[in-house]
PDB file of C-alpha atoms in Angstrom:
ATOM      1  CA  MET G 432     127.764  44.493 141.098  1.00 48.00           C
ATOM      2  CA  VAL G 433     126.012  45.512 139.127  1.00 52.00           C
ATOM      3  CA  MET G 434     127.272  48.884 137.779  1.00 65.00           C
ATOM      4  CA  ASP G 435     124.594  51.956 137.783  1.00 90.00           C
ATOM      5  CA  ILE G 436     125.151  53.008 134.580  1.00 92.00           C
ATOM      6  CA  GLY G 437     123.153  56.192 134.668  1.00 92.00           C
ATOM      7  CA  ALA G 438     124.192  57.053 138.162  1.00 94.00           C
ATOM      8  CA  ARG G 439     128.536  56.825 137.174  1.00 95.00           C
ATOM      9  CA  ALA G 440     127.587  58.856 133.749  1.00 95.00           C
ATOM     10  CA  ARG G 441     125.689  61.778 135.697  1.00 95.00           C
ATOM     11  CA  ASN G 442     128.891  61.850 138.088  1.00 95.00           C
ATOM     12  CA  LEU G 443     131.795  61.560 135.395  1.00 95.00           C
ATOM     13  CA  LEU G 444     129.949  65.150 134.072  1.00 94.00           C
ATOM     14  CA  LEU G 445     129.352  67.057 136.947  1.00 94.00           C
ATOM     15  CA  SER G 446     132.110  65.005 138.922  1.00 95.00           C
ATOM     16  CA  PRO G 447     134.621  63.537 137.625  1.00 95.00           C
ATOM     17  CA  SER G 448     137.404  63.888 140.245  1.00 94.00           C
ATOM     18  CA  ALA G 449     135.772  62.346 143.154  1.00 96.00           C
ATOM     19  CA  GLU G 450     133.985  59.829 140.205  1.00 97.00           C
ATOM     20  CA  TRP G 451     137.721  59.541 139.061  1.00 97.00           C
ATOM     21  CA  ARG G 452     138.893  58.317 142.254  1.00 97.00           C
ATOM     22  CA  ASN G 453     135.787  55.742 143.041  1.00 96.00           C
ATOM     23  CA  ILE G 454     136.401  54.263 139.488  1.00 96.00           C
ATOM     24  CA  ALA G 455     140.359  53.956 140.048  1.00 96.00           C
ATOM     25  CA  ALA G 456     139.369  51.943 143.610  1.00 95.00           C
ATOM     26  CA  GLU G 457     137.094  50.150 141.827  1.00 94.00           C
ATOM     27  CA  ALA G 458     137.795  45.696 142.047  1.00 93.00           C
ATOM     28  CA  THR G 459     136.151  45.437 138.293  1.00 94.00           C
ATOM     29  CA  SER G 460     137.773  43.779 134.860  1.00 95.00           C
ATOM     30  CA  VAL G 461     137.696  44.436 131.710  1.00 96.00           C
ATOM     31  CA  GLU G 462     134.948  42.288 130.974  1.00 96.00           C
ATOM     32  CA  ARG G 463     132.894  43.634 133.799  1.00 96.00           C
ATOM     33  CA  ILE G 464     133.405  47.545 132.117  1.00 96.00           C
ATOM     34  CA  TYR G 465     132.217  46.014 128.266  1.00 96.00           C
ATOM     35  CA  ARG G 466     129.097  43.858 130.095  1.00 95.00           C
ATOM     36  CA  ASN G 467     128.018  46.202 132.466  1.00 95.00           C
ATOM     37  CA  TYR G 468     128.334  50.180 130.803  1.00 96.00           C
ATOM     38  CA  VAL G 469     130.798  49.979 127.036  1.00 96.00           C
ATOM     39  CA  LEU G 470     128.849  47.947 125.122  1.00 96.00           C
ATOM     40  CA  TYR G 471     124.798  50.282 126.412  1.00 96.00           C
ATOM     41  CA  LEU G 472     126.253  52.956 125.703  1.00 96.00           C
ATOM     42  CA  ALA G 473     128.491  52.499 122.660  1.00 96.00           C
ATOM     43  CA  ALA G 474     125.367  51.543 120.774  1.00 96.00           C
ATOM     44  CA  ILE G 475     123.588  55.122 121.048  1.00 94.00           C
ATOM     45  CA  GLY G 476     125.447  56.545 118.467  1.00 91.00           C
ATOM     46  CA  PRO G 477     125.050  53.299 115.604  1.00 92.00           C
ATOM     47  CA  ILE G 478     121.227  52.925 116.766  1.00 93.00           C
ATOM     48  CA  ALA G 479     121.146  57.339 116.540  1.00 90.00           C
ATOM     49  CA  GLY G 480     122.994  56.872 113.300  1.00 85.00           C
ATOM     50  CA  PHE G 481     121.241  54.504 112.294  1.00 87.00           C
ATOM     51  CA  ILE G 482     117.409  56.128 112.975  1.00 87.00           C
ATOM     52  CA  GLY G 483     118.602  59.203 111.903  1.00 83.00           C
ATOM     53  CA  THR G 484     120.368  57.902 108.232  1.00 79.00           C
ATOM     54  CA  SER G 485     118.154  55.253 107.909  1.00 79.00           C
ATOM     55  CA  LEU G 486     114.308  56.641 108.674  1.00 76.00           C
ATOM     56  CA  ILE G 487     114.318  59.527 109.048  1.00 75.00           C
ATOM     57  CA  GLY G 488     117.975  60.916 106.505  1.00 66.00           C
ATOM     58  CA  VAL G 489     119.500  63.892 105.513  1.00 64.00           C
ATOM     59  CA  GLY G 490     118.266  66.213 103.285  1.00 58.00           C
ATOM     60  CA  GLY G 491     115.365  63.931 101.723  1.00 58.00           C
ATOM     61  CA  LEU G 492     118.740  61.463 101.615  1.00 62.00           C
ATOM     62  CA  ARG G 493     117.932  57.804 102.994  1.00 66.00           C
ATOM     63  CA  ILE G 494     120.419  54.281 102.392  1.00 75.00           C
ATOM     64  CA  GLY G 495     118.452  51.967 102.989  1.00 75.00           C
ATOM     65  CA  LEU G 496     117.197  49.619 105.422  1.00 83.00           C
ATOM     66  CA  ALA G 497     119.257  46.627 105.255  1.00 83.00           C
ATOM     67  CA  SER G 498     122.030  48.916 104.689  1.00 80.00           C
ATOM     68  CA  GLY G 499     121.650  51.229 107.555  1.00 81.00           C
ATOM     69  CA  LEU G 500     122.065  48.311 109.692  1.00 88.00           C
ATOM     70  CA  CYS G 501     124.640  46.577 108.391  1.00 85.00           C
ATOM     71  CA  LEU G 502     126.452  49.602 109.271  1.00 83.00           C
ATOM     72  CA  ALA G 503     125.230  49.897 112.011  1.00 88.00           C
ATOM     73  CA  VAL G 504     126.284  47.016 113.720  1.00 91.00           C
ATOM     74  CA  LEU G 505     129.467  47.343 111.465  1.00 89.00           C
ATOM     75  CA  ARG G 506     130.176  50.491 113.486  1.00 88.00           C
ATOM     76  CA  TYR G 507     129.534  49.428 116.632  1.00 94.00           C
ATOM     77  CA  LEU G 508     131.835  46.931 116.346  1.00 93.00           C
ATOM     78  CA  VAL G 509     134.648  48.947 114.662  1.00 90.00           C
ATOM     79  CA  SER G 510     134.319  51.165 118.219  1.00 92.00           C
ATOM     80  CA  LEU G 511     134.541  48.361 120.651  1.00 95.00           C
ATOM     81  CA  ALA G 512     136.768  47.289 118.653  1.00 93.00           C
ATOM     82  CA  THR G 513     138.659  50.858 119.025  1.00 94.00           C
ATOM     83  CA  LEU G 514     137.973  51.181 122.024  1.00 96.00           C
ATOM     84  CA  HIS G 515     140.124  48.604 123.416  1.00 96.00           C
ATOM     85  CA  ALA G 516     143.218  49.587 121.037  1.00 95.00           C
ATOM     86  CA  MET G 517     143.308  53.149 122.956  1.00 96.00           C
ATOM     87  CA  ALA G 518     143.376  51.243 125.968  1.00 97.00           C
ATOM     88  CA  ILE G 519     146.412  49.281 124.809  1.00 97.00           C
ATOM     89  CA  VAL G 520     147.604  52.829 123.788  1.00 97.00           C
ATOM     90  CA  ILE G 521     147.009  54.140 126.693  1.00 97.00           C
ATOM     91  CA  ASN G 522     148.998  51.923 128.911  1.00 97.00           C
ATOM     92  CA  ARG G 523     151.786  51.676 126.078  1.00 97.00           C
ATOM     93  CA  LEU G 524     152.053  55.550 127.021  1.00 97.00           C
ATOM     94  CA  ALA G 525     152.169  56.462 130.067  1.00 97.00           C
ATOM     95  CA  PRO G 526     155.261  55.401 131.258  1.00 96.00           C
ATOM     96  CA  HIS G 527     156.246  58.055 128.458  1.00 96.00           C
ATOM     97  CA  PHE G 528     154.908  60.953 130.519  1.00 97.00           C
ATOM     98  CA  GLY G 529     155.538  59.776 133.937  1.00 96.00           C
ATOM     99  CA  GLY G 530     153.262  57.036 134.201  1.00 95.00           C
ATOM    100  CA  ARG G 531     152.869  53.474 135.314  1.00 95.00           C
ATOM    101  CA  HIS G 532     151.288  50.872 132.808  1.00 94.00           C
ATOM    102  CA  ASP G 533     148.392  49.241 134.240  1.00 95.00           C
ATOM    103  CA  PHE G 534     145.654  47.321 130.998  1.00 97.00           C
ATOM    104  CA  LEU G 535     143.056  47.473 133.593  1.00 97.00           C
ATOM    105  CA  GLY G 536     143.178  51.718 134.655  1.00 97.00           C
ATOM    106  CA  ALA G 537     143.553  51.995 131.056  1.00 97.00           C
ATOM    107  CA  PHE G 538     140.876  51.060 129.623  1.00 98.00           C
ATOM    108  CA  LYS G 539     138.639  52.306 132.802  1.00 97.00           C
ATOM    109  CA  LEU G 540     140.315  55.456 131.533  1.00 97.00           C
ATOM    110  CA  ALA G 541     139.746  54.442 127.753  1.00 97.00           C
ATOM    111  CA  ALA G 542     136.079  53.472 128.523  1.00 97.00           C
ATOM    112  CA  TYR G 543     134.881  55.924 130.963  1.00 97.00           C
ATOM    113  CA  SER G 544     136.012  58.597 129.729  1.00 97.00           C
ATOM    114  CA  MET G 545     133.722  57.892 126.682  1.00 95.00           C
ATOM    115  CA  THR G 546     131.230  59.042 128.318  1.00 96.00           C
ATOM    116  CA  ALA G 547     130.431  62.135 127.640  1.00 93.00           C
ATOM    117  CA  ALA G 548     131.128  61.602 123.523  1.00 92.00           C
ATOM    118  CA  TRP G 549     129.258  58.679 123.576  1.00 93.00           C
ATOM    119  CA  LEU G 550     126.129  60.385 124.769  1.00 93.00           C
ATOM    120  CA  ALA G 551     126.606  63.253 122.609  1.00 91.00           C
ATOM    121  CA  ASN G 552     125.407  61.304 119.849  1.00 88.00           C
ATOM    122  CA  VAL G 553     122.187  61.041 120.376  1.00 88.00           C
ATOM    123  CA  PHE G 554     121.816  64.345 118.936  1.00 84.00           C
ATOM    124  CA  THR G 555     122.666  61.745 115.849  1.00 79.00           C
ATOM    125  CA  VAL G 556     119.000  60.868 115.849  1.00 82.00           C
ATOM    126  CA  ILE G 557     117.418  64.155 113.681  1.00 80.00           C
ATOM    127  CA  PRO G 558     120.627  64.425 111.341  1.00 69.00           C
ATOM    128  CA  ALA G 559     119.544  68.146 111.536  1.00 70.00           C
ATOM    129  CA  LEU G 560     121.312  68.297 114.558  1.00 73.00           C
ATOM    130  CA  GLY G 561     123.104  66.421 115.103  1.00 68.00           C
ATOM    131  CA  LEU G 562     126.238  69.756 114.867  1.00 72.00           C
ATOM    132  CA  PHE G 563     124.626  69.486 118.520  1.00 75.00           C
ATOM    133  CA  ALA G 564     126.940  66.497 119.378  1.00 73.00           C
ATOM    134  CA  ILE G 565     130.055  68.263 119.736  1.00 80.00           C
ATOM    135  CA  VAL G 566     129.391  68.644 123.833  1.00 84.00           C
ATOM    136  CA  GLY G 567     130.874  64.808 123.510  1.00 84.00           C
ATOM    137  CA  LEU G 568     133.632  66.768 123.663  1.00 88.00           C
ATOM    138  CA  HIS G 569     133.753  67.493 126.628  1.00 89.00           C
ATOM    139  CA  SER G 570     135.615  63.720 126.431  1.00 94.00           C
ATOM    140  CA  VAL G 571     138.743  65.091 125.889  1.00 94.00           C
ATOM    141  CA  TYR G 572     138.607  66.443 128.898  1.00 95.00           C
ATOM    142  CA  LEU G 573     137.652  63.763 131.058  1.00 96.00           C
ATOM    143  CA  LEU G 574     139.959  61.989 129.697  1.00 96.00           C
ATOM    144  CA  PHE G 575     142.561  64.748 131.068  1.00 97.00           C
ATOM    145  CA  THR G 576     140.552  64.207 134.759  1.00 97.00           C
ATOM    146  CA  GLY G 577     140.868  61.095 134.259  1.00 97.00           C
ATOM    147  CA  ILE G 578     145.029  61.072 133.699  1.00 97.00           C
ATOM    148  CA  PRO G 579     146.705  61.586 137.339  1.00 97.00           C
ATOM    149  CA  VAL G 580     144.574  59.301 138.800  1.00 97.00           C
ATOM    150  CA  LEU G 581     144.701  56.138 136.860  1.00 97.00           C
ATOM    151  CA  THR G 582     147.625  56.219 134.574  1.00 96.00           C
ATOM    152  CA  ARG G 583     149.336  58.188 137.459  1.00 96.00           C
ATOM    153  CA  ALA G 584     151.001  60.300 135.389  1.00 96.00           C
ATOM    154  CA  PRO G 585     153.097  63.335 136.854  1.00 96.00           C
ATOM    155  CA  VAL G 586     150.379  66.380 136.454  1.00 95.00           C
ATOM    156  CA  LEU G 587     152.951  68.918 134.085  1.00 96.00           C
ATOM    157  CA  LYS G 588     151.832  65.710 132.331  1.00 97.00           C
ATOM    158  CA  VAL G 589     149.274  65.251 132.135  1.00 97.00           C
ATOM    159  CA  PRO G 590     148.346  67.930 129.248  1.00 97.00           C
ATOM    160  CA  ILE G 591     150.548  66.632 126.789  1.00 97.00           C
ATOM    161  CA  TYR G 592     150.392  62.555 127.546  1.00 97.00           C
ATOM    162  CA  THR G 593     146.255  64.198 126.687  1.00 96.00           C
ATOM    163  CA  ILE G 594     146.994  65.575 123.134  1.00 97.00           C
ATOM    164  CA  ALA G 595     149.146  62.430 122.077  1.00 97.00           C
ATOM    165  CA  VAL G 596     146.463  59.907 122.787  1.00 97.00           C
ATOM    166  CA  VAL G 597     143.579  62.613 120.880  1.00 96.00           C
ATOM    167  CA  LEU G 598     145.702  62.776 118.235  1.00 96.00           C
ATOM    168  CA  ILE G 599     146.685  58.288 117.410  1.00 96.00           C
ATOM    169  CA  GLY G 600     142.294  58.598 119.338  1.00 93.00           C
ATOM    170  CA  LEU G 601     141.226  60.859 115.631  1.00 92.00           C
ATOM    171  CA  LEU G 602     143.930  58.317 113.872  1.00 94.00           C
ATOM    172  CA  LEU G 603     142.429  55.322 115.076  1.00 91.00           C
ATOM    173  CA  ASN G 604     139.011  56.879 113.751  1.00 86.00           C
ATOM    174  CA  PHE G 605     139.257  58.485 110.787  1.00 89.00           C
ATOM    175  CA  LEU G 606     141.208  54.958 109.278  1.00 89.00           C
ATOM    176  CA  MET G 607     137.520  53.017 110.683  1.00 84.00           C
ATOM    177  CA  GLY G 608     135.805  55.229 109.270  1.00 79.00           C
ATOM    178  CA  SER G 609     137.294  55.407 106.336  1.00 81.00           C
ATOM    179  CA  VAL G 610     136.948  51.651 105.991  1.00 78.00           C
ATOM    180  CA  LEU G 611     133.745  51.645 107.129  1.00 73.00           C
ATOM    181  CA  ALA G 612     132.745  55.190 104.180  1.00 74.00           C
ATOM    182  CA  TRP G 613     134.666  52.668 101.866  1.00 72.00           C
ATOM    183  CA  LEU G 614     132.850  49.885 102.074  1.00 69.00           C
ATOM    184  CA  PHE G 615     129.195  51.740 101.533  1.00 61.00           C
ATOM    185  CA  VAL G 616     129.631  54.584  99.754  1.00 61.00           C
ATOM    186  CA  PRO G 617     129.491  54.185  95.611  1.00 56.00           C
ATOM    187  CA  PRO G 618     133.334  55.344  94.334  1.00 53.00           C
ATOM    188  CA  PHE G 619     131.922  58.120  92.818  1.00 48.00           C
ATOM    189  CA  PHE G 620     133.108  58.448  89.230  1.00 42.00           C
ATOM    190  CA  PRO G 621     132.677  61.866  86.927  1.00 49.00           C
ATOM    191  CA  GLY G 622     130.638  62.161  83.631  1.00 43.00           C
TER     192      GLY G 622
END
């Protein structure tokens, strides 16, 4: 079965509650979600970032094509790995918030809740528009609405569960971003 990526993304953005119920009922696998959805949407950011930093430039500065391509590939691979790590986090936290262990459900939640953030990365094609990528924060709402459906956490515990997942996700992204910056930004030695 081939997934209609556009329909899934549109439904998540416009009617997330109904779409989460559809997602919960789907018989699928982690591999299928990666292959039919994640690999495409997760590529938006690295491709847009490559175009924005290597071809267009920021403030008249551009990084080289080879460095930009290498950074884009690493950013893509890191985002795929981070997604998997977030699914593990969601699954491990579930019982602490009254939810149930279910790695596939946790992976569905991690993958599909990122839809808004991945789509918002298109704004980084033109670095001056990068600020508009803030619309990707809608992914936090997607996570919030998906948690009770896919982890079966009680509604009263969903806000704090959401906050915990978001904070851990921010920490993971900060750490991964720091590693990538360390690899691609030369150290600053004054004078």
